[in-house]
Coordinates of C-alpha atoms in Angstrom, one line a residue:
M1 CA -201.1 102.1 58.9
F2 CA -203.7 102.1 56.0
D3 CA -206.3 103.9 58.4
S4 CA -203.9 106.5 59.2
I5 CA -202.8 107.1 55.6
I6 CA -206.5 107.3 54.4
K7 CA -207.6 109.6 57.3
Q8 CA -204.4 112.0 56.6
A9 CA -205.3 112.0 52.9
K10 CA -209.0 113.2 53.8
Q11 CA -207.7 115.8 56.1
T12 CA -205.0 117.3 53.9
E13 CA -205.6 120.5 52.0
Y14 CA -202.9 119.8 49.6
D15 CA -204.2 120.6 45.8
F16 CA -201.6 119.1 43.3
R17 CA -203.3 121.6 40.7
K18 CA -200.9 124.4 42.1
T19 CA -197.9 122.6 40.7
T20 CA -199.5 121.5 37.4
N21 CA -198.0 122.5 33.9
P22 CA -200.6 124.4 31.8
E23 CA -199.6 122.5 28.7
D24 CA -200.0 118.8 30.3
P25 CA -202.3 117.0 27.4
L26 CA -204.1 115.5 30.2
L27 CA -205.2 118.7 32.0
H28 CA -208.9 117.8 31.3
L29 CA -208.4 115.0 33.9
F30 CA -206.9 117.2 36.7
D31 CA -210.1 117.7 38.8
E32 CA -210.4 114.0 39.0
W33 CA -206.9 113.4 40.3
I34 CA -207.1 115.8 43.4
D35 CA -207.5 112.9 45.8
Y36 CA -205.1 110.8 44.0
Y37 CA -202.3 113.0 44.8
K38 CA -203.7 113.9 48.3
L39 CA -203.1 110.1 48.9
K40 CA -199.4 110.2 47.8
S41 CA -198.9 113.0 50.1
A42 CA -200.5 111.3 52.9
I43 CA -198.3 108.2 52.3
A44 CA -195.1 110.3 52.6
H45 CA -196.5 112.0 55.6
E46 CA -196.9 108.5 57.5
L47 CA -194.0 106.8 56.4
K48 CA -191.5 109.7 56.7
P49 CA -189.1 108.4 54.4
T50 CA -185.6 109.6 54.6
N51 CA -185.2 109.0 50.9
I52 CA -187.4 108.1 48.0
L53 CA -186.8 106.8 44.7
E54 CA -189.3 107.3 41.9
I55 CA -189.5 105.4 38.6
G56 CA -191.5 107.4 36.0
V57 CA -191.4 111.0 36.8
R58 CA -193.3 112.5 34.1
F59 CA -194.3 116.3 35.3
G60 CA -193.2 115.7 38.6
Y61 CA -196.6 115.7 40.4
S62 CA -196.0 112.7 42.5
A63 CA -192.8 114.1 43.4
A64 CA -194.3 117.5 44.7
A65 CA -197.0 115.5 46.5
F66 CA -194.4 113.4 48.3
L67 CA -192.1 116.2 49.2
H68 CA -195.2 118.0 50.3
G69 CA -196.0 115.2 52.8
Y70 CA -192.6 115.1 54.0
P71 CA -190.2 117.7 52.9
N72 CA -187.2 116.4 54.9
T73 CA -186.7 113.4 52.5
K74 CA -184.2 113.2 49.7
Y75 CA -186.1 112.5 46.5
T76 CA -184.5 110.9 43.4
G77 CA -186.5 110.7 40.2
I78 CA -185.8 108.3 37.1
D79 CA -187.6 109.0 33.9
L80 CA -186.9 107.7 30.3
D81 CA -188.0 111.4 29.1
T82 CA -190.1 109.8 26.1
N83 CA -193.6 109.9 24.7
D84 CA -194.1 106.3 25.5
F85 CA -196.0 104.5 28.4
G86 CA -198.0 108.1 29.4
G87 CA -194.6 109.9 29.2
V88 CA -194.2 113.3 27.8
K89 CA -190.9 114.2 26.3
G90 CA -189.2 117.2 28.2
A91 CA -191.8 116.8 31.1
I92 CA -189.0 116.2 33.5
N93 CA -187.9 119.8 33.4
W94 CA -191.1 121.0 34.8
A95 CA -190.4 118.5 37.6
K96 CA -187.1 120.0 38.2
E97 CA -188.8 123.4 38.5
I98 CA -191.5 122.5 40.9
T99 CA -189.3 120.7 43.1
K100 CA -186.2 123.0 43.2
Q101 CA -186.5 124.2 46.8
F102 CA -186.2 120.6 47.9
N103 CA -183.4 118.0 48.1
T104 CA -183.9 116.4 44.7
E105 CA -182.0 114.7 42.0
F106 CA -183.2 113.8 38.5
I107 CA -181.7 111.0 36.4
I108 CA -182.8 110.5 32.6
A109 CA -182.4 106.7 32.3
D110 CA -184.2 103.3 31.4
T111 CA -184.9 101.1 34.2
Q112 CA -185.7 98.2 32.0
V113 CA -182.1 97.8 31.1
M114 CA -180.8 98.0 34.8
K115 CA -179.7 95.3 36.8
R116 CA -179.7 97.4 39.9
L117 CA -181.4 100.6 40.7
P118 CA -178.8 103.7 41.5
G119 CA -178.1 104.2 44.9
N120 CA -178.4 102.0 48.1
V121 CA -181.5 101.1 49.9
Y122 CA -184.5 103.5 50.1
D123 CA -187.3 103.9 52.5
L124 CA -189.6 104.1 49.7
I125 CA -189.5 103.4 45.8
H126 CA -192.5 104.4 43.8
V127 CA -193.2 102.4 40.8
D128 CA -195.1 103.9 37.7
G129 CA -197.9 101.6 36.7
Q130 CA -198.7 103.1 33.3
Q131 CA -196.5 100.5 31.7
N132 CA -197.0 97.3 30.1
G133 CA -197.0 94.3 32.4
D134 CA -193.4 93.3 31.6
G135 CA -192.2 96.8 32.7
S136 CA -194.0 96.9 36.1
F137 CA -192.6 93.3 36.8
H138 CA -189.1 94.2 36.1
D139 CA -189.2 97.5 38.1
L140 CA -190.7 95.8 40.9
E141 CA -188.1 93.1 41.0
L142 CA -185.6 95.9 41.2
A143 CA -187.5 97.8 43.8
I144 CA -187.8 95.0 46.4
K145 CA -184.1 94.5 46.6
Q146 CA -183.5 98.2 47.5
S147 CA -186.3 99.4 49.5
H148 CA -188.2 99.1 52.8
Y149 CA -191.7 100.0 51.2
V150 CA -192.6 99.8 47.7
L151 CA -195.4 101.8 46.2
V152 CA -197.1 100.7 42.9
D153 CA -198.9 103.7 41.1
G154 CA -202.0 102.5 39.2
Y155 CA -202.1 98.8 40.4
M156 CA -205.6 98.3 38.5
W157 CA -204.8 100.8 35.6
T158 CA -204.9 98.1 33.1
Q159 CA -205.8 94.3 33.1
Q160 CA -202.2 93.6 31.9
N161 CA -200.5 95.6 34.6
F162 CA -202.9 94.2 37.2
M163 CA -202.2 90.6 36.3
A164 CA -198.1 91.3 35.8
V165 CA -198.2 92.8 39.4
S166 CA -200.4 90.1 41.0
D167 CA -197.9 87.5 39.5
F168 CA -195.2 89.4 41.1
L169 CA -197.0 89.3 44.5
F170 CA -197.5 85.6 44.1
R171 CA -193.8 84.8 43.3
Y172 CA -192.4 86.9 46.0
A173 CA -194.8 86.6 48.6
D174 CA -192.4 85.1 51.3
L175 CA -190.2 88.1 50.8
L176 CA -192.9 90.5 51.9
D177 CA -194.0 91.3 55.3
W178 CA -197.5 92.6 54.1
Y179 CA -199.0 94.4 51.2
G180 CA -202.3 96.1 50.6
V181 CA -204.3 98.1 48.1
I182 CA -205.7 101.6 48.9
P183 CA -208.7 102.3 46.7
G184 CA -208.4 105.4 44.7
Y185 CA -208.3 106.7 40.9
A186 CA -206.4 103.3 39.8
G187 CA -205.5 101.6 43.0
E188 CA -202.3 102.2 45.0
L189 CA -200.4 99.0 46.1
L190 CA -198.1 99.4 49.2
I191 CA -195.8 96.7 49.8
K192 CA -193.6 96.2 52.8
V193 CA -190.3 94.4 52.1
S194 CA -188.9 92.0 54.8
N195 CA -186.0 93.4 56.6
N196 CA -184.5 90.1 56.7
Y197 CA -184.6 89.9 52.9
L198 CA -182.8 93.2 52.7
I199 CA -180.1 92.5 55.2
E200 CA -179.4 89.2 53.4
L201 CA -179.0 90.9 50.1
E202 CA -176.6 93.5 51.5
E203 CA -174.4 90.5 53.2
H204 CA -174.4 88.6 50.2
H205 CA -174.4 91.0 47.2
H206 CA -171.8 89.8 44.6
N207 CA -171.6 88.0 41.5
T208 CA -171.7 84.2 41.4
N209 CA -168.9 82.5 39.7
C210 CA -169.1 79.1 41.5
S211 CA -171.1 77.5 43.7
L212 CA -169.0 78.2 46.7
D213 CA -170.3 81.7 46.5
I214 CA -173.9 80.8 47.2
R215 CA -173.3 78.1 49.7
Q216 CA -174.9 80.0 52.5
S217 CA -178.2 80.0 50.4
Y218 CA -178.6 76.2 50.8
T219 CA -180.7 76.7 54.1
S220 CA -183.4 74.5 55.7
H221 CA -185.7 77.0 54.6
Y222 CA -184.9 76.6 50.9
Y223 CA -185.0 72.6 51.2
T224 CA -188.4 72.6 53.2
Q225 CA -190.4 75.5 51.5
D226 CA -188.9 75.7 47.7
C227 CA -186.8 73.1 46.8
S228 CA -188.7 70.7 44.4
G229 CA -190.5 68.1 46.3
F230 CA -190.8 69.8 49.6
D231 CA -194.3 69.2 50.1
T232 CA -194.1 65.4 49.8
Y233 CA -191.0 65.4 52.0
K234 CA -193.0 67.3 54.8
Q235 CA -195.7 64.8 54.7
N236 CA -193.4 61.5 55.2
Q237 CA -190.2 63.2 56.5
G238 CA -188.2 61.5 53.4
K239 CA -189.4 58.2 54.2
K240 CA -191.4 57.6 50.9
L241 CA -190.2 58.6 47.4
E242 CA -193.3 60.5 46.2
D243 CA -191.8 63.4 44.3
P244 CA -191.9 62.4 40.7
R245 CA -188.5 63.9 40.0
L246 CA -186.9 61.7 42.5
Q247 CA -189.0 58.5 41.4
S248 CA -187.8 59.1 37.7
V249 CA -184.1 59.1 39.1
A250 CA -184.7 55.8 40.9
A251 CA -186.5 54.4 37.9
I252 CA -183.5 55.0 35.8
A253 CA -181.2 53.7 38.6
S254 CA -182.9 50.4 38.9
L255 CA -180.6 49.0 36.1
K256 CA -178.4 48.4 39.2
A257 CA -180.1 46.2 42.0
S258 CA -177.5 46.1 44.4
G259 CA -174.1 47.4 45.6
R260 CA -172.7 50.8 46.6
V261 CA -174.4 54.2 45.6
L262 CA -173.2 57.6 45.7
D263 CA -175.6 60.2 46.2
I264 CA -174.3 63.5 44.9
G265 CA -175.9 66.7 46.6
C266 CA -178.1 64.7 48.5
G267 CA -180.1 67.6 49.8
R268 CA -183.1 66.5 52.1
G269 CA -181.9 62.6 51.7
E270 CA -185.0 61.1 50.2
L271 CA -183.0 59.2 47.5
S272 CA -180.3 58.1 50.3
Y273 CA -183.1 56.8 52.4
Y274 CA -184.6 55.0 49.5
F275 CA -181.5 53.2 48.3
A276 CA -180.6 52.4 51.7
R277 CA -184.1 50.6 52.2
Q278 CA -183.4 48.8 48.8
G279 CA -180.1 47.4 50.4
F280 CA -177.7 49.5 48.9
A281 CA -174.7 50.8 50.7
V282 CA -174.9 54.7 50.5
T283 CA -172.5 57.7 50.5
S284 CA -174.4 60.8 50.8
I285 CA -172.5 63.9 50.1
D286 CA -173.7 67.8 50.1
Y287 CA -171.8 70.9 51.0
S288 CA -174.7 72.3 52.6
P289 CA -174.8 71.7 56.5
N290 CA -178.5 71.9 56.6
A291 CA -178.8 69.3 53.8
I292 CA -176.7 66.7 55.9
E293 CA -178.8 67.5 58.9
L294 CA -182.0 66.9 57.0
A295 CA -180.7 63.9 55.2
K296 CA -179.8 62.2 58.5
S297 CA -183.3 63.0 60.0
C298 CA -184.7 60.7 57.3
F299 CA -183.3 57.9 59.3
N300 CA -184.9 58.8 62.7
G301 CA -185.8 55.8 64.5
E302 CA -183.9 53.5 62.1
A303 CA -180.3 53.3 63.7
E304 CA -179.7 49.9 61.9
L305 CA -180.8 51.3 58.4
A306 CA -178.6 54.5 59.0
A307 CA -175.5 52.3 59.7
N308 CA -175.5 51.6 55.9
V309 CA -175.1 55.1 55.0
E310 CA -172.2 57.6 55.1
F311 CA -172.8 61.1 55.3
I312 CA -170.2 63.6 54.2
C313 CA -170.5 67.3 54.4
D314 CA -168.1 68.8 51.8
H315 CA -167.8 69.9 48.2
V316 CA -167.9 66.9 46.0
C317 CA -165.3 67.9 43.7
N318 CA -162.8 68.3 46.6
V319 CA -163.3 65.2 48.8
Q320 CA -161.4 62.0 48.8
L321 CA -164.5 59.3 48.4
P322 CA -163.8 56.3 50.3
D323 CA -164.7 53.6 47.6
K324 CA -165.5 52.4 44.1
Y325 CA -169.3 52.7 43.2
D326 CA -171.8 50.8 41.3
L327 CA -174.0 53.7 41.0
A328 CA -173.8 57.5 41.2
L329 CA -176.5 59.8 41.2
A330 CA -176.7 63.6 40.6
S331 CA -180.2 64.7 40.7
D332 CA -181.0 68.4 39.8
V333 CA -177.3 69.2 40.8
I334 CA -175.2 70.1 37.9
E335 CA -177.3 73.3 36.9
H336 CA -175.7 74.4 40.3
L337 CA -172.4 74.0 39.4
A338 CA -170.1 76.3 37.2
F339 CA -168.6 74.8 34.0
E340 CA -165.2 74.2 35.5
E341 CA -166.7 72.4 38.6
L342 CA -168.5 70.2 36.6
D343 CA -165.4 69.1 34.8
A344 CA -164.1 68.5 38.1
L345 CA -167.0 66.4 39.2
Y346 CA -167.3 64.4 36.1
Q347 CA -163.6 63.5 36.5
Q348 CA -164.2 62.6 40.1
V349 CA -167.2 60.4 39.2
A350 CA -165.3 58.8 36.4
H351 CA -162.6 57.7 38.8
S352 CA -164.9 56.5 41.5
L353 CA -167.2 54.3 39.3
K354 CA -166.6 50.8 38.9
Q355 CA -165.9 49.9 35.2
D356 CA -169.5 48.7 34.8
G357 CA -170.9 51.5 37.0
L358 CA -173.6 54.0 36.0
F359 CA -173.8 57.7 36.5
V360 CA -177.4 58.9 36.3
V361 CA -178.2 62.5 35.8
H362 CA -181.3 64.3 35.9
T363 CA -181.3 68.4 35.2
F364 CA -184.0 70.9 34.9
P365 CA -184.3 72.9 33.1
N366 CA -183.6 71.8 29.6
L367 CA -182.2 75.1 28.5
W368 CA -183.8 75.0 25.2
Y369 CA -187.3 75.0 26.8
Y370 CA -186.6 78.5 28.3
K371 CA -185.0 79.5 25.1
Y372 CA -187.8 78.5 22.5
E373 CA -191.0 77.1 24.0
Y374 CA -191.4 79.5 27.1
P375 CA -191.4 82.6 24.7
R376 CA -194.0 80.7 22.5
K377 CA -196.3 80.3 25.6
R378 CA -195.9 84.0 26.3
K379 CA -197.3 85.0 22.8
I380 CA -200.2 82.5 23.1
A381 CA -200.9 83.8 26.6
A382 CA -200.9 87.4 25.4
S383 CA -203.3 86.4 22.4
V384 CA -206.1 85.3 24.9
G385 CA -205.6 88.3 27.4
A386 CA -203.6 86.1 29.9
Y387 CA -200.0 87.0 31.1
L388 CA -196.9 85.1 31.7
P389 CA -194.0 87.0 32.9
P390 CA -190.9 87.4 30.8
Q391 CA -188.7 85.6 33.5
P392 CA -190.0 81.9 34.0
R393 CA -187.4 81.3 36.7
S394 CA -188.1 81.5 40.6
R395 CA -185.7 83.8 42.6
Y396 CA -183.9 80.6 43.9
E397 CA -183.4 79.3 40.3
L398 CA -181.9 82.7 39.5
L399 CA -179.5 82.8 42.5
M400 CA -178.7 79.0 42.2
H401 CA -178.9 77.8 38.7
I402 CA -175.5 79.2 37.7
N403 CA -175.0 76.7 34.7
E404 CA -178.4 75.7 33.2
Q405 CA -177.5 72.9 30.7
S406 CA -178.2 72.7 26.8
P407 CA -178.3 69.1 25.6
R408 CA -175.1 69.7 23.4
I409 CA -172.9 71.0 26.1
L410 CA -173.9 68.6 28.5
K411 CA -173.2 65.5 26.4
K412 CA -170.2 67.1 25.2
Q413 CA -168.6 67.6 28.6
L414 CA -169.6 64.2 29.9
S415 CA -168.2 62.4 27.0
K416 CA -164.7 63.7 27.9
H417 CA -164.9 61.5 31.1
F418 CA -167.1 58.5 30.0
N419 CA -166.9 56.3 26.9
H420 CA -170.7 55.9 27.0
V421 CA -173.2 58.7 27.3
C422 CA -176.9 58.2 26.8
L423 CA -178.9 61.5 26.9
W424 CA -182.4 62.0 26.2
F425 CA -185.3 64.6 26.5
G426 CA -188.2 64.2 28.9
D427 CA -190.1 65.5 31.9
T428 CA -190.5 63.8 35.4
Q429 CA -194.3 62.5 34.4
N430 CA -192.9 61.0 31.4
P431 CA -189.0 60.4 32.0
G432 CA -188.7 57.9 29.0
G433 CA -189.4 60.9 26.6
S434 CA -187.2 60.6 23.5
L435 CA -185.4 57.6 24.8
V436 CA -188.5 55.4 24.1
K437 CA -190.0 57.7 21.2
K438 CA -188.3 59.8 18.6
F439 CA -189.0 63.3 19.2
S440 CA -189.7 66.2 16.7
I441 CA -188.0 69.4 17.0
R442 CA -190.8 70.9 18.5
E443 CA -191.2 68.0 21.3
I444 CA -187.3 68.4 22.0
G445 CA -188.1 72.1 22.7
V446 CA -191.2 71.5 24.9
A447 CA -189.3 68.7 27.1
T448 CA -188.6 70.4 30.4
S449 CA -185.7 68.0 31.7
L450 CA -182.6 66.1 30.5
F451 CA -181.7 62.7 31.5
V452 CA -178.4 61.0 31.3
V453 CA -176.7 57.5 31.7
A454 CA -173.0 57.6 31.6
S455 CA -170.7 54.7 31.9
H456 CA -167.3 53.2 31.0
R457 CA -169.1 50.3 29.4
P458 CA -172.0 50.0 26.8
I459 CA -175.4 50.7 28.3
N460 CA -178.2 48.3 28.1
R461 CA -180.7 50.6 26.5
E462 CA -183.5 48.0 26.2
H463 CA -183.3 47.4 29.9
L464 CA -183.6 51.2 30.7
K465 CA -186.5 51.6 28.3
S466 CA -188.4 48.7 29.9
S467 CA -188.0 50.7 33.2
L468 CA -189.5 53.8 31.8
Q469 CA -192.5 53.0 29.4
M470 CA -195.3 50.3 29.2
V471 CA -196.2 48.9 25.8
P472 CA -199.5 47.2 25.7
I473 CA -199.2 43.8 27.4
P474 CA -200.8 40.7 25.9
P475 CA -203.2 38.6 27.8
I476 CA -201.1 36.8 30.8
S477 CA -202.0 33.6 31.9
A478 CA -203.3 32.9 35.5
G479 CA -200.7 32.7 38.2
K480 CA -198.0 34.7 36.5
I481 CA -198.9 37.7 38.6
K482 CA -200.0 37.4 42.1
I483 CA -201.6 40.1 44.6
F484 CA -201.5 39.4 48.5
V485 CA -203.0 42.1 50.6
K486 CA -201.0 42.1 53.8
D487 CA -203.0 44.4 55.9
H488 CA -206.2 46.2 55.8
P489 CA -208.7 47.7 58.0
K490 CA -212.0 45.7 58.5
L491 CA -214.0 49.0 59.4
V492 CA -213.9 52.1 57.4
N493 CA -215.9 55.2 57.7
A494 CA -218.4 56.2 54.9
D495 CA -216.7 58.6 52.2
S496 CA -213.3 58.3 53.8
E497 CA -209.7 57.8 52.6
F498 CA -207.8 54.9 54.0
E499 CA -204.7 52.8 53.2
I500 CA -203.9 49.0 52.8
K501 CA -200.7 47.3 52.1
L502 CA -200.1 44.5 49.5
E503 CA -197.5 42.6 48.1
I504 CA -197.4 41.7 44.2
E505 CA -195.3 38.7 42.7
N506 CA -194.3 39.0 39.1
S507 CA -193.4 35.7 37.6
S508 CA -194.2 37.1 34.2
K509 CA -191.8 38.2 31.3
F510 CA -193.0 41.8 31.6
T511 CA -191.6 44.5 33.6
L512 CA -194.6 46.6 35.4
N513 CA -194.3 50.2 35.9
S514 CA -196.5 53.4 35.5
Y515 CA -194.9 55.3 32.9
G516 CA -195.9 55.9 29.1
S517 CA -199.0 56.0 27.4
H518 CA -200.2 52.7 28.8
P519 CA -199.3 52.4 32.4
V520 CA -200.1 49.8 34.8
H521 CA -201.5 50.7 38.0
I522 CA -202.8 49.2 41.0
S523 CA -206.6 49.9 41.3
Y524 CA -209.7 48.3 42.9
H525 CA -213.5 47.8 42.3
W526 CA -216.1 48.1 45.0
M527 CA -218.8 45.1 45.0
N528 CA -221.7 44.0 46.7
E529 CA -221.3 41.7 49.6
Q530 CA -221.7 38.5 47.3
A531 CA -219.2 40.0 44.9
T532 CA -222.0 39.7 42.1
D533 CA -222.4 43.4 41.3
Y534 CA -220.2 46.4 40.8
I535 CA -221.0 49.4 42.9
V536 CA -218.1 51.6 41.8
F537 CA -215.9 50.1 39.0
E538 CA -213.2 52.7 38.5
G539 CA -211.3 52.8 41.5
Q540 CA -208.4 55.3 42.3
R541 CA -205.1 54.6 40.7
T542 CA -201.8 54.0 42.4
K543 CA -198.4 54.0 40.6
I544 CA -196.5 51.0 41.0
F545 CA -193.3 52.5 42.4
P546 CA -190.6 51.0 42.4
H547 CA -191.4 49.3 39.5
L548 CA -191.9 45.6 39.4
N549 CA -189.1 43.7 37.5
S550 CA -190.1 40.5 35.2
S551 CA -188.8 37.1 36.1
E552 CA -186.6 37.2 33.2
D553 CA -184.8 40.2 34.3
I554 CA -181.1 38.8 34.3
V555 CA -179.9 41.0 37.2
L556 CA -182.4 39.6 39.5
K557 CA -182.4 35.9 38.1
H558 CA -178.4 35.6 38.5
L559 CA -178.2 37.6 41.7
F560 CA -181.2 36.6 43.9
N561 CA -182.6 33.6 42.2
K562 CA -186.2 34.3 43.2
V563 CA -189.5 35.6 42.0
P564 CA -189.6 39.4 41.8
K565 CA -191.8 41.0 44.3
E566 CA -192.4 44.4 45.8
T567 CA -194.7 45.9 48.7
Y568 CA -196.9 48.8 48.3
K569 CA -199.3 50.9 50.0
I570 CA -202.3 52.2 48.4
K571 CA -204.9 54.8 49.3
L572 CA -208.6 54.2 48.7
R573 CA -211.9 55.9 49.0
S574 CA -214.5 54.2 50.7
L575 CA -218.2 53.9 49.7
A576 CA -220.5 56.8 50.9
Q577 CA -223.4 54.2 52.0
K578 CA -222.9 52.2 55.0
G579 CA -223.0 48.4 54.6
N580 CA -220.9 45.3 54.0
Y581 CA -219.0 45.3 50.8
I582 CA -216.2 43.4 48.9
L583 CA -213.0 45.4 47.9
R584 CA -211.6 43.7 44.9
V585 CA -207.9 44.7 44.5
T586 CA -206.2 44.2 41.2
L587 CA -204.1 45.7 38.5
V588 CA -205.2 47.8 35.4
Q589 CA -203.3 48.7 32.2
E590 CA -204.7 52.1 31.0
G591 CA -206.3 51.9 27.6
V592 CA -205.5 47.9 27.3
R593 CA -207.4 45.8 30.0
W594 CA -208.2 44.9 33.7
F595 CA -206.2 42.0 35.1
D596 CA -208.9 40.6 37.1
V597 CA -210.7 39.1 34.0
A598 CA -209.7 36.0 31.9
P599 CA -207.3 34.7 31.1
T600 CA -205.3 36.4 34.1
Y601 CA -207.9 36.3 36.8
L602 CA -205.5 38.6 39.2
M603 CA -207.4 39.7 42.2
E604 CA -207.9 39.4 45.9
D605 CA -211.2 40.2 47.5
I606 CA -211.4 41.5 51.0
G607 CA -214.5 41.9 53.2
I608 CA -214.9 45.5 54.5
R609 CA -217.8 47.1 56.4
V610 CA -218.5 50.7 55.9
I611 CA -219.6 52.6 59.0

């Protein structure tokens, strides 16, 4: 198509100067614009659009070019009729005059305040590129919802506009069949919008008042291509909990070591699988059939484990839950439910929890982040010549986040149903957040996530804090922590990645986790064959997840009467030089100490040959 457009542009004898206004203040540039408008005529000639909408008409030169290229089209032009952004007040009257023999309509309006463009679906929408970046981004968001093709005028007109339009292409790439730039006066960007997207919009175009209105949007494509953590899910099919968001929820939920867990809005099922592996009886509920199908697939090949999980495809506000629960989870769910639905959900959970049960909630975004911090970041970006769009949300967030939460509203609504509500600010890399450290007003605005634990009985905050931070640990005597390498290769390729399996026992009084400013990690040293010299001292780090409880943990001591231990798989990088080496596996607390030195002497040495 692009070759045909360029060929037609070279062949046409169209000369836009026959339509120009002699009082146009840009008259001196007309000779440079001849090929520019030939290209617009050629695009219309090749696309043969039955209807065209143009945003930014000015004197109507583009309108005349389009109509020359394909006279049978129905043309609609929108212009603010102002002197801003390259416009000339009153110029639209000239546009009406030079196109009066065609089927045209002109509207004086500001597209920047529109949520939808006038009319239905067009074959071609032309977006004026002589705007600030935000204006172009906004008009493009409107255009792709109502057009098969979108032509962006002046894609490379300014750096700001180029960055804004490029950001748009990045964000919406999967809704576009293709796009390409035709070189010219300032670059013409032609975009082909996916027909499937336009059909979907036409079928589901309505206002969203409750989660049921968007139920059909929770597809397998959403869960495996956009929903947070989809990349790690695809790597391990939900059998490893590697997404930091879900890890933080599991860490908070570790206040309960056993029992029955309700996974609300289970999605792909990673949390359901994780808690089933931890020995819980699990009820997984989601109103999306695709979600339930994906959640069940986490248990493929593990029928015995799957027997501990009950899957329910229904709206959690309506279903009759089968039992009382020790733990209920709502990870990134509540922002998808309307206010009235949340009241029903909280009432349902409050009724279904045991008296000492816990309701664990994570929600993104903390609405205050988008309200206060993001605008500040936009100003900083603009000051250094960078660009952040006015809308930080993805299109799925715009569609599905029908009730993003502020901390005040969230706590107030939960407190109607639970006697004890512990709410704090944080993010998925630092879930302890304001629970473990007093936040300033600025830090509250910067925090992207909100975390909550709600219960009918008082919440053990100190136990909760110990799961979400590591304070510097004093020297631990030998034997209090033990490492056992359970499986490892004896031969590895040079400069390659490999995996080992190990078990850690913790008889100390300190819970071990990888959160906070002094996290504890699993690491290693590469040493010579005699273990007398280090070849690589700083090995790669692996998070301790799930965290390793202390021997003084009340739950474990009374329920299991055994030393806490966990099994971990860690990834390592082999040496580049071939030979026989010792791999020393140990722990390190960042900024404090390695554990393989006195007095702890925590290590296990294994011999490995690099080939």
